[in-house]
Coordinates of C-alpha atoms in Angstrom, one line a residue:
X1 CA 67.0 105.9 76.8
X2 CA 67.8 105.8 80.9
X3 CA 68.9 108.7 83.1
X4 CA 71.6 108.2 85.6
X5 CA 72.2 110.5 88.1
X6 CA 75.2 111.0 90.7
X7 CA 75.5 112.2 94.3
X8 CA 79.1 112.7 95.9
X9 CA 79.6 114.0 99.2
X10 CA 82.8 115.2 98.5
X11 CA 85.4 116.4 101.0
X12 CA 84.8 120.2 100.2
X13 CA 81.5 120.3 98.2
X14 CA 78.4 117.9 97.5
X15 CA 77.6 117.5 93.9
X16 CA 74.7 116.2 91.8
X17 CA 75.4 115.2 87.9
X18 CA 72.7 114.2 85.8
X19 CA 73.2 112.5 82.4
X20 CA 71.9 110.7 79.7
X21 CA 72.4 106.8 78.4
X22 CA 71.7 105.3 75.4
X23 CA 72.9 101.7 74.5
X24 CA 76.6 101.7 73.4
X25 CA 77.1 105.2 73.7
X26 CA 79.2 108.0 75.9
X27 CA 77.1 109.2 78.5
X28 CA 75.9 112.6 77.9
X29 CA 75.9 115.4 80.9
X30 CA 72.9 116.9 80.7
X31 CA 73.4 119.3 84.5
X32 CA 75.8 119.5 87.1
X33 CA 74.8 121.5 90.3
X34 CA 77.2 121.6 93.6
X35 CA 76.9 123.3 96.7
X36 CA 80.4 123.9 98.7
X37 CA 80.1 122.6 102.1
X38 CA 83.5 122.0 103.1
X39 CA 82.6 119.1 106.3
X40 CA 86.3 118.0 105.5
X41 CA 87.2 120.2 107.4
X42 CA 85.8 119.3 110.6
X43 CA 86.8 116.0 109.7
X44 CA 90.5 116.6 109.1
X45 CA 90.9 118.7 112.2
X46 CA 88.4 117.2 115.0
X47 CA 87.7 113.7 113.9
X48 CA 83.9 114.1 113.3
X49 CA 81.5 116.1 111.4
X50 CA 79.4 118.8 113.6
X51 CA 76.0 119.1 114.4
X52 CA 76.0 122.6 111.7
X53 CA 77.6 120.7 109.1
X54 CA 75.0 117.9 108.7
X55 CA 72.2 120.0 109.6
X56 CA 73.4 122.0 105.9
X57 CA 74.6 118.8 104.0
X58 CA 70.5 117.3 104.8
X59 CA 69.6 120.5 103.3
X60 CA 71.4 120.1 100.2
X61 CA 70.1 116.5 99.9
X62 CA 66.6 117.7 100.3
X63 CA 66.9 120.5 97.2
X64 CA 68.6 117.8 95.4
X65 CA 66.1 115.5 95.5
X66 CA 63.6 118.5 94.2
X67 CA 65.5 118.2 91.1
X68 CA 65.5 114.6 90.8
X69 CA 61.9 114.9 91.1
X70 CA 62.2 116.7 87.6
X71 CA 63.4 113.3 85.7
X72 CA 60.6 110.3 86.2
X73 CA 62.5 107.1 86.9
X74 CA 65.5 108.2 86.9
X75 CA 68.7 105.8 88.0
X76 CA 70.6 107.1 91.0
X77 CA 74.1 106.7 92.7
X78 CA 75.3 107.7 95.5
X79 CA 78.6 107.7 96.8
X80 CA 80.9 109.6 99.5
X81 CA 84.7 110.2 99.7
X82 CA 87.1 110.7 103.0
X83 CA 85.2 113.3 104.9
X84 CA 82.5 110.7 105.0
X85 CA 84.9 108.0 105.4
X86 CA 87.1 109.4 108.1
X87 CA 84.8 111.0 110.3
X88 CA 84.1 109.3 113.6
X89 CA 80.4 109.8 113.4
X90 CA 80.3 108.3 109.9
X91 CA 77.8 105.6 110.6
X92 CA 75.5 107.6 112.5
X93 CA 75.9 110.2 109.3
X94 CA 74.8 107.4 107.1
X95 CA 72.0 106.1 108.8
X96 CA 70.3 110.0 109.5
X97 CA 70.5 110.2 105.0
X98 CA 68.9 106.9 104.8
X99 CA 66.0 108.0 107.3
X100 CA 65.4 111.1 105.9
X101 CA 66.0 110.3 102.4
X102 CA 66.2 107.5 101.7
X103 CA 69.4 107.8 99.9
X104 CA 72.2 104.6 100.7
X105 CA 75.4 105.8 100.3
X106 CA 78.5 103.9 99.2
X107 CA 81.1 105.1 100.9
X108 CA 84.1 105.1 98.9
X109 CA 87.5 103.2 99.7
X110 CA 90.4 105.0 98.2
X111 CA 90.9 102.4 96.2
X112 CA 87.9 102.9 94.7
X113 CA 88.3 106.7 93.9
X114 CA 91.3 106.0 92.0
X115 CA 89.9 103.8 89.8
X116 CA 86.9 106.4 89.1
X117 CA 89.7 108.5 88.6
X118 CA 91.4 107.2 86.2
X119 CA 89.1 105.8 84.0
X120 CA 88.1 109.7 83.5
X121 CA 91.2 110.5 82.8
X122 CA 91.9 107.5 80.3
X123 CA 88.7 108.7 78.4
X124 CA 88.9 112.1 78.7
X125 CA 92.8 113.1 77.6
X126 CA 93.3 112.7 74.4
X127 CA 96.2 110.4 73.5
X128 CA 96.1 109.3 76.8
X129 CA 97.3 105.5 75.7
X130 CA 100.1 106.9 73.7
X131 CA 101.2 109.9 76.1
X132 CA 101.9 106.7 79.0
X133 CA 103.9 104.6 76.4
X134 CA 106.9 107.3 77.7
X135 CA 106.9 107.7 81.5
X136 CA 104.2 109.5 83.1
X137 CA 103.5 110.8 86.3
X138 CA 99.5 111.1 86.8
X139 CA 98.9 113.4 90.1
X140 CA 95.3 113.5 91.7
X141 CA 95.1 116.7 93.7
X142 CA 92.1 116.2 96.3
X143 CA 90.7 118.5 99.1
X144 CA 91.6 115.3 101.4
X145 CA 94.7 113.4 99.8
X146 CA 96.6 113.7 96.5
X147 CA 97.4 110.2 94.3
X148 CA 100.4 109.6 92.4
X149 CA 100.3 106.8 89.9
X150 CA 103.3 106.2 87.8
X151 CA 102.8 105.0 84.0
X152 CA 105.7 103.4 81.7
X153 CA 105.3 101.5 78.2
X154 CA 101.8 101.9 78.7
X155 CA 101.8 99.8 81.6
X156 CA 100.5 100.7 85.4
X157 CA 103.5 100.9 87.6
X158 CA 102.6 101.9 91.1
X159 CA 100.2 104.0 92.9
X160 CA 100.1 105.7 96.1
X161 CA 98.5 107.9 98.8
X162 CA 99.1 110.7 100.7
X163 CA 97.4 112.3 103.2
X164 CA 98.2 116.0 101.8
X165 CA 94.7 117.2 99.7
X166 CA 94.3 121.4 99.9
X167 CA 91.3 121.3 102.5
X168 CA 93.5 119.0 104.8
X169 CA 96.6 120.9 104.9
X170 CA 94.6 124.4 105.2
X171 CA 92.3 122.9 108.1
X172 CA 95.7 121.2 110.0
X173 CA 97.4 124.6 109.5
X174 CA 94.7 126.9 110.2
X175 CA 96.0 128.3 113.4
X176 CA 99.6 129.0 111.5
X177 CA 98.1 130.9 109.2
X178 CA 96.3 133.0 111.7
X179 CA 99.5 133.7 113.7
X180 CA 102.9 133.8 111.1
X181 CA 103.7 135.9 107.8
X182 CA 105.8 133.1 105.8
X183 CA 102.7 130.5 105.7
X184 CA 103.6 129.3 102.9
X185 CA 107.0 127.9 104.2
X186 CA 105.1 125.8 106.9
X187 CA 102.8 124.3 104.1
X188 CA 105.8 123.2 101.9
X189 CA 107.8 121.5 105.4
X190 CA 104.5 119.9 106.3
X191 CA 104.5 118.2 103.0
X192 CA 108.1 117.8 102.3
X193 CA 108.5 114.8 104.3
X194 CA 105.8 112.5 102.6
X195 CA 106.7 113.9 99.0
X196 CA 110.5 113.3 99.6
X197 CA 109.8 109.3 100.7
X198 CA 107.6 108.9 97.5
X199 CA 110.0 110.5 95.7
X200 CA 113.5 107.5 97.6
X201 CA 110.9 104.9 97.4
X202 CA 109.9 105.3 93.2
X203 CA 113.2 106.1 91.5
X204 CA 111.8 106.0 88.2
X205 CA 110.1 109.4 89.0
X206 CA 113.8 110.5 87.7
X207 CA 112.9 109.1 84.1
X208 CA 108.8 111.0 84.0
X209 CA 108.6 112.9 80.6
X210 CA 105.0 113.3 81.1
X211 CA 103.1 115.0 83.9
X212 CA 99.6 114.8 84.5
X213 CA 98.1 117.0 87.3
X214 CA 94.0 117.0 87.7
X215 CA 91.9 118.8 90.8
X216 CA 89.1 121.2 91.3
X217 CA 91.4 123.9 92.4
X218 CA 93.4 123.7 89.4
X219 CA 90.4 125.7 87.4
X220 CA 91.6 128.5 90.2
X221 CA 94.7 127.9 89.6
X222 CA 94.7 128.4 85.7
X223 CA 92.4 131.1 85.9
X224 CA 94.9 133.2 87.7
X225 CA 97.5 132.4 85.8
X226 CA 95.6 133.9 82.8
X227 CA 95.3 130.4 80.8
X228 CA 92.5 129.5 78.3
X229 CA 89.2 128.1 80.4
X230 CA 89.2 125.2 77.4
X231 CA 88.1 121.5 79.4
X232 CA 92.6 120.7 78.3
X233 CA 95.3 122.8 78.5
X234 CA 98.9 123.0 79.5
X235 CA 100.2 124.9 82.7
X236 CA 103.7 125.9 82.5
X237 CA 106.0 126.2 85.5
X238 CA 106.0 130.2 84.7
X239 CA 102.1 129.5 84.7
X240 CA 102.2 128.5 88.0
X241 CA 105.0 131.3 89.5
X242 CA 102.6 133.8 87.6
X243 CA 99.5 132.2 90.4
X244 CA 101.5 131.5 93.5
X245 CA 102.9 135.6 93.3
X246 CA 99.5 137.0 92.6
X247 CA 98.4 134.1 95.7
X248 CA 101.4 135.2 98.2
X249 CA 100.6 139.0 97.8
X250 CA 96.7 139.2 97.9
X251 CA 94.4 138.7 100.4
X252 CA 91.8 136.5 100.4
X253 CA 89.3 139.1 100.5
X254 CA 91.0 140.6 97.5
X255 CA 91.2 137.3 95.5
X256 CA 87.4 137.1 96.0
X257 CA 86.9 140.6 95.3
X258 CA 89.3 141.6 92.5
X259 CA 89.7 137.5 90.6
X260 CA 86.6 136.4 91.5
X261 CA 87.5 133.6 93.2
X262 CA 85.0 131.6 95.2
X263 CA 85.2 132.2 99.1
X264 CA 85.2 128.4 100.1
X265 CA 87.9 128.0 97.2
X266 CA 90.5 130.9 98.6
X267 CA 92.3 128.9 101.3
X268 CA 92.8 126.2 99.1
X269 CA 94.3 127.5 96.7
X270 CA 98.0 127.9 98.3
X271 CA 98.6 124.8 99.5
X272 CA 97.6 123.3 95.6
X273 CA 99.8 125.5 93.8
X274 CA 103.0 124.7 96.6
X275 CA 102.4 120.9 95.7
X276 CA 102.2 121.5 91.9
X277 CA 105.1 123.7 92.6
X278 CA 107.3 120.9 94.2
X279 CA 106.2 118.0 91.8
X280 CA 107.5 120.1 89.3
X281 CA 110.7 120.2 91.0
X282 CA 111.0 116.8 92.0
X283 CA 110.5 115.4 88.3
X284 CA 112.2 118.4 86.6
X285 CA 109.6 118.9 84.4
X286 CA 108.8 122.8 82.6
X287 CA 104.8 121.9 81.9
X288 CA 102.0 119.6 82.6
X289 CA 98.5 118.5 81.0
X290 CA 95.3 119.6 82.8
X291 CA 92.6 117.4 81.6
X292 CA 89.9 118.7 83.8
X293 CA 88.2 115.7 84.8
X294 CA 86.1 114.7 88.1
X295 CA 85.7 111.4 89.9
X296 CA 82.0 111.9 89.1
X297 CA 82.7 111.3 85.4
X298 CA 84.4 107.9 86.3
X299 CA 81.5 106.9 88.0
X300 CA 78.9 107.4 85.4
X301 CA 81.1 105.8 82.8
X302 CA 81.9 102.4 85.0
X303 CA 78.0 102.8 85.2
X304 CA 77.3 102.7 81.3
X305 CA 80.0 100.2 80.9
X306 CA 78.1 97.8 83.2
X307 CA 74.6 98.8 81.8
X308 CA 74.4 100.2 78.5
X309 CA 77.4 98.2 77.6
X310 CA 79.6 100.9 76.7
X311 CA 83.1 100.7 76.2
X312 CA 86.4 102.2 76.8
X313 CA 89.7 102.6 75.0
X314 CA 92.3 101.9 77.7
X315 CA 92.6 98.2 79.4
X316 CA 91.9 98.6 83.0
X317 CA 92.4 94.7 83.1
X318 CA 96.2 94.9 81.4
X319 CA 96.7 97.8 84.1
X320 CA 95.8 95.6 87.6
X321 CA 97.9 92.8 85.9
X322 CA 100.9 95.2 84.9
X323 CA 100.5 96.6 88.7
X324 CA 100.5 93.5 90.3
X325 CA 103.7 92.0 88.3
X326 CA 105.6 95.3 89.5
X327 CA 104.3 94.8 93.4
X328 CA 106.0 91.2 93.0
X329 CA 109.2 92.4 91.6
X330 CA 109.1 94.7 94.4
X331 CA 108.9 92.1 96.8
X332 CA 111.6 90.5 94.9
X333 CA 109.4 87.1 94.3
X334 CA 111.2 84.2 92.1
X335 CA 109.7 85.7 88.7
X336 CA 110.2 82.4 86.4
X337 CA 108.3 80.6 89.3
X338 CA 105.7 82.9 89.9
X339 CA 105.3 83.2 85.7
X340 CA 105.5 79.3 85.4
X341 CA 102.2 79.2 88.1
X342 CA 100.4 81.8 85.9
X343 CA 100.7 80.3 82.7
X344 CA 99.6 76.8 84.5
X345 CA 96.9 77.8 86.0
X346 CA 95.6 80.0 83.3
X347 CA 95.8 76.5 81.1
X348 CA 94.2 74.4 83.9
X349 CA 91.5 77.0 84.0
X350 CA 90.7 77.6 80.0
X351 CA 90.9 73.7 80.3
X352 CA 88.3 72.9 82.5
X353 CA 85.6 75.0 82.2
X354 CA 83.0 72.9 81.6
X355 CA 83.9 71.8 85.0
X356 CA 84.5 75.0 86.8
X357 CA 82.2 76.9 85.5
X358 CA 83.6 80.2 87.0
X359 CA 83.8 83.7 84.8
X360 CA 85.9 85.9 82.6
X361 CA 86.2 88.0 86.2
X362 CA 87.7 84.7 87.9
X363 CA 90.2 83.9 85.6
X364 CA 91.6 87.6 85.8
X365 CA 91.0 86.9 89.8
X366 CA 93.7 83.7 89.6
X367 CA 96.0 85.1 87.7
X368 CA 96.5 87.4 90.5
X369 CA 97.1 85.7 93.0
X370 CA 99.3 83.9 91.0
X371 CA 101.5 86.4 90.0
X372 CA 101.3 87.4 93.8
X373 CA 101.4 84.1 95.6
X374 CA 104.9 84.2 96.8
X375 CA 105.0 87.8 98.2
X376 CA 104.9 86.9 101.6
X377 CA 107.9 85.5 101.3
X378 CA 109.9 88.7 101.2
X379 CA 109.2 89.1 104.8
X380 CA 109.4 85.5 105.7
X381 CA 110.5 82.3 104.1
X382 CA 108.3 79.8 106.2
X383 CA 105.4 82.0 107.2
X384 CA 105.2 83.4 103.7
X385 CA 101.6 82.5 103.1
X386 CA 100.3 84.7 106.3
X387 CA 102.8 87.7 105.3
X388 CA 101.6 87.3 101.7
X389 CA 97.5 88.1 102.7
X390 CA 98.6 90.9 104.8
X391 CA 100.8 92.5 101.9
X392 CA 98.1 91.7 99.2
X393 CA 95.3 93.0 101.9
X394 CA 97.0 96.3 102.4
X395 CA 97.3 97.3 98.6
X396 CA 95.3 99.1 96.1
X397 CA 94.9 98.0 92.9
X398 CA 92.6 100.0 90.6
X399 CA 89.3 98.2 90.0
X400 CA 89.4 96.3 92.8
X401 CA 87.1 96.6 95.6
X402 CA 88.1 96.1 99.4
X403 CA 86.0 92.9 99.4
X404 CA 87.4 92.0 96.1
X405 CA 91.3 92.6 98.1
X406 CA 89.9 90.6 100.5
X407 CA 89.0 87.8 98.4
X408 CA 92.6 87.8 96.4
X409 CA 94.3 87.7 99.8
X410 CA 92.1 84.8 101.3
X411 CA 92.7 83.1 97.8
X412 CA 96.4 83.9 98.5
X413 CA 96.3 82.5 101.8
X414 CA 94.6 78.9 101.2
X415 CA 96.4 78.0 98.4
X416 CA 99.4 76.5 100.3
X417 CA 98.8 72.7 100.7
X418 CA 98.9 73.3 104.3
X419 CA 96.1 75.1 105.5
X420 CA 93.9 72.2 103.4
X421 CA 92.5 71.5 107.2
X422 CA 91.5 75.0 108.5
X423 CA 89.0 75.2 105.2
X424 CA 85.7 75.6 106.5
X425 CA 84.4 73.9 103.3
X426 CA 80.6 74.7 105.1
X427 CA 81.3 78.1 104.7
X428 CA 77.4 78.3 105.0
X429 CA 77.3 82.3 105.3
X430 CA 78.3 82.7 102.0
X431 CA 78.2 79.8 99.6
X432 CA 78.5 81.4 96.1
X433 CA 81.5 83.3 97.5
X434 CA 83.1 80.1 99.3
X435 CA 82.4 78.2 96.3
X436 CA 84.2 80.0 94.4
X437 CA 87.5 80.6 96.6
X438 CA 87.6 76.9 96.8
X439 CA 87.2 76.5 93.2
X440 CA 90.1 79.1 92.4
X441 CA 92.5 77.7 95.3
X442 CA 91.9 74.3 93.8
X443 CA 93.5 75.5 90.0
X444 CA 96.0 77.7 91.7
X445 CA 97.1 74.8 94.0
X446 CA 97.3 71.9 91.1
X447 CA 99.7 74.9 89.3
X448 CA 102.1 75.7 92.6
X449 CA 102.5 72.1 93.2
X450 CA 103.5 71.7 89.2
X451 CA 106.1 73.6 89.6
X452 CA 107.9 72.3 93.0
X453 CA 111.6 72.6 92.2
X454 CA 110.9 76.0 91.0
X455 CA 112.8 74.8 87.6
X456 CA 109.8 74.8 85.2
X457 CA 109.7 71.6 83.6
X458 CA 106.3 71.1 82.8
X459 CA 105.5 73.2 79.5
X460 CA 102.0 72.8 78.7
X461 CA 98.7 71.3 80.4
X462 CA 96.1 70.0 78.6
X463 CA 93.2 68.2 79.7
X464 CA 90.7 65.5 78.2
X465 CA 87.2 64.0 79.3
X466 CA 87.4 60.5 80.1
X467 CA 84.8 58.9 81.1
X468 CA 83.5 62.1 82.8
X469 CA 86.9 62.5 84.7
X470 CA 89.3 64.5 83.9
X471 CA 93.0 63.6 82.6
X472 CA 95.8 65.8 83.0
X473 CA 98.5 65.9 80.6
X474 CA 101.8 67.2 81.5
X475 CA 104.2 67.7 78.8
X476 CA 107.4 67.9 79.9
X477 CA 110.8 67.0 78.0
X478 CA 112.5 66.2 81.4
X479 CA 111.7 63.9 84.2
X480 CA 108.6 65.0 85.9
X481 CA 107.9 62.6 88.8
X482 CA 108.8 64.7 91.7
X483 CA 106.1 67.2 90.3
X484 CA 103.6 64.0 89.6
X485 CA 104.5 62.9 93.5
X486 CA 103.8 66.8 95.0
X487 CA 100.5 66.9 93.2
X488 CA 98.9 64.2 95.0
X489 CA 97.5 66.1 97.9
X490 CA 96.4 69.3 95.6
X491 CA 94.7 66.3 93.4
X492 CA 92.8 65.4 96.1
X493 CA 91.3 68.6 97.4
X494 CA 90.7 69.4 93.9
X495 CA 88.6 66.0 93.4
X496 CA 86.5 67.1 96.8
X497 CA 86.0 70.8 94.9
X498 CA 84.9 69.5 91.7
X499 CA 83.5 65.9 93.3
X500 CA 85.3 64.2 90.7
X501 CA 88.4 61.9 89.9
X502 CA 91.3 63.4 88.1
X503 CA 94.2 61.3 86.6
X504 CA 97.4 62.9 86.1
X505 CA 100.1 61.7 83.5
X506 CA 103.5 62.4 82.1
X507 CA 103.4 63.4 78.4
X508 CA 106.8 63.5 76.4
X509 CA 107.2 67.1 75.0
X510 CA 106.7 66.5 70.9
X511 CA 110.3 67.1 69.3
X512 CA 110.2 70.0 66.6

């Protein structure tokens, strides 16, 4: 049995979850404390966290590790979200916690949070795998941002980011709310503009038949709208015009006073019931699920799947494939190409691993950036390769880290024949790593060049020992020497990888 426990310095309070791990098992939540310190705020309106602010937040840190103090050898994370990430004076932040502390925080990409998020939510809402076989719109609402990711057929679609979470929007707006009587009319223009693009750019948010909406204010939210305080329940669009009148007519001190809302949570609330208010609108939909989960819950289950072995439902590994396939439609790549590269170099890969060596992480890794290869493309025909790293370095794909982004886009980058001589194949910094992306852009380049008139005549690979080299086999049932002719610079680099000598023949395709 092993304790885990969790520290996230959120944008609007810093919380500290405790729980329980046994081999194979669900984690168990044993305590949750939190303290609201809402350093977003400085954050989303002056660029930097004050003096104050940290002063409090190494206070909080201090009773928490009092607790900690409570479980003997107990495992600890600790992470931090966009306040953190944003601020100016992050670095300076980071190094004060590990001086005093000793804590080292992992400051969280966005990219990151998602992931956490969702794998809560895939665990926590029941049905979850069948409610997304229909098309579902899941909605983070954060104090700093709010995420939509878009579902269909049980596949992950797209996923985005806006800058619109309840603490930023109330911080922004602060001195509006001070000086005008129609607040609430500024909050829904200032967020109009970013929820009307998502809405042009992802025209299947006309087809949703499932909406998902998850948030800490949402508790509030519910709770004024006099629903049920079980962990998953439904809020109904008269739900939520039952909260925003009882939020438009009180005051805050009221709200604390007569609803027992929490101070810190009062300003908050608002601009989280507008946004629920115009996703409803935009997709047309009378109710959504509340699940009721927290990023913190993501984190301690991608914890116990790495340590205690525990495992999930839902197939985070079909969802960054799914993803990436709809990002290269997007950027409307030659499909049969891009399939015929991924099939090839999946083969070339199952087929030599005794050579390779690489993992089961690897081979998801190449079949990335072979469905992505060509996006570059979209932009620009013969500088495709350089357009390709910058489009694949820009997105977010759940599951992926921002060096793991970086890697596919490098991978990306170098598989083209023709940056062969700006390899640095030293690399001295970082062997493993290097030895790797050379290993990956040699199978990825063997598959491209297979596939050179973009007609997919090669059907299968296979590959054979001989002699300790290794022997290609393309079957083809058409003639294949313009692809046997292109491979001859991709064979070579692929000998230096692997410090072999490959042999590549033509193999008629058996007749059925």
């Amino acid at each position: 049995m092993r304790y885990l426990a969790v520290i996230n310095l959120g944008s609007h309070e810093i919380s500290l979850s405790i729980c329980q791990l046994r081999n194979r098992e669900c984690p168990q939540l044993l305590e949750k404390v939190s303290r609201a310190l809402a350093f977003g705020r400085d954050t989303y309106s002056e660029g930097a966290i004050s003096e104050e602010k940290i002063v409090e937040l190494m206070d909080v840190l201090a009773d928490f590790q009092l607790k900690l103090k409570e479980y003997p050898h107990i495992e600890l994370v600790a992470v931090a979200e966009s306040a953190i990430r944003e601020a100016g004076n992050r670095l300076f932040i980071l190094d004060l916690i590990q001086r005093q502390t000793g804590l080292d925080v992992d400051v969280l990409s966005n990219n990151d949070q998602v992931y956490y998020q969702l794998l809560a939510l895939s665990h926590k809402l029941q049905d979850f795998d069948q409610i997304i076989m229909e098309p579902t719109l899941a909605v983070e609402l954060g104090a700093g941002s709010i995420q939509f990711t878009l579902y269909d057929q049980g596949r992950l679609l797209n996923t985005q980011n806006m800058k619109l979470g309840s603490l930023r929007i109330a911080s922004v707006l602060e001195e509006l709310r001070e000086h005008t009587r129609n607040f609430e009319d500024y909050v829904l223009e200032f967020i109009s503009g970013d929820l009307a693009y998502y809405k042009s750019h992802e025209n299947r948010v006309d087809q949703v038949k499932h909406l998902i909406l998850n948030g800490s204010n949402l508790f509030y939210i519910r709770q004024l709208a006099g629903l049920s305080s079980a962990s998953q329940t439904l809020l109904s669009q008269e739900d939520l015009q039952k909260a925003l009148k009882i939020l438009t007519r009180k005051t805050g001190q009221a709200l604390i006073r007569e609803d027992h809302i929490p101070s810190e949570h009062v300003k908050l609330l608002l601009p989280t019931a507008l946004i629920v208010g115009e996703v409803f609108r935009f997709t047309d939909l009378h109710q959504a699920y509340l699940p009721d989960t927290n990023m913190e819950e993501g984190i301690i289950l991608a914890y116990a799947m790495r340590e205690v072995r525990y495992q999930i439902k839902h197939d985070f590994s079909a969802d960054r494939l799914s993803l990436a396939r709809a990002i290269s439609q997007h950027y409307k790549t030659d499909q049969a190409h891009c399939g015929q590269v991924e099939k090839l170099a999946l083969e070339i890969f199952d087929e030599t691993k005794k050579l390779h060596g690489l993992e089961a992480s690897d081979r998801e890794m190449l079949q990335l950036a072979a469905i992505l290869h060509n996006v570059g493309k979209y932009i620009s025909i013969s500088k495709d390769d350089r357009r390709s790293y910058d489009i694949v370095r820009s997105l977010e794909i759940p599951g992926m880290s921002n060096s793991d982004m970086e890697f596919l886009a490098e991978l990306i980058y170098v598989h083209d024949l023709h940056h062969l001589q700006d390899m640095d194949m030293d690399h001295s910094h970082d062997q493993a790593r290097s030895l790797r992306l050379f290993k990956l852009a040699a199978i990825l380049m063997l598959a491209n060049a297979m596939d050179i008139s973009h007609r997919q005549k090669i059907a299968r690979v296979r590959v054979q020992n001989k002699k300790g080299r290794p022997r290609f086999s393309l079957y083809s049932s058409e003639d294949i020497t313009l692809e046997l002719w292109n491979l001859e610079q991709a064979k070579a680099f692929f000998d230096q990888v692997f410090l072999t000598k490959s042999e590549f023949v033509a193999r008629m395709l058996p007749q059925n």
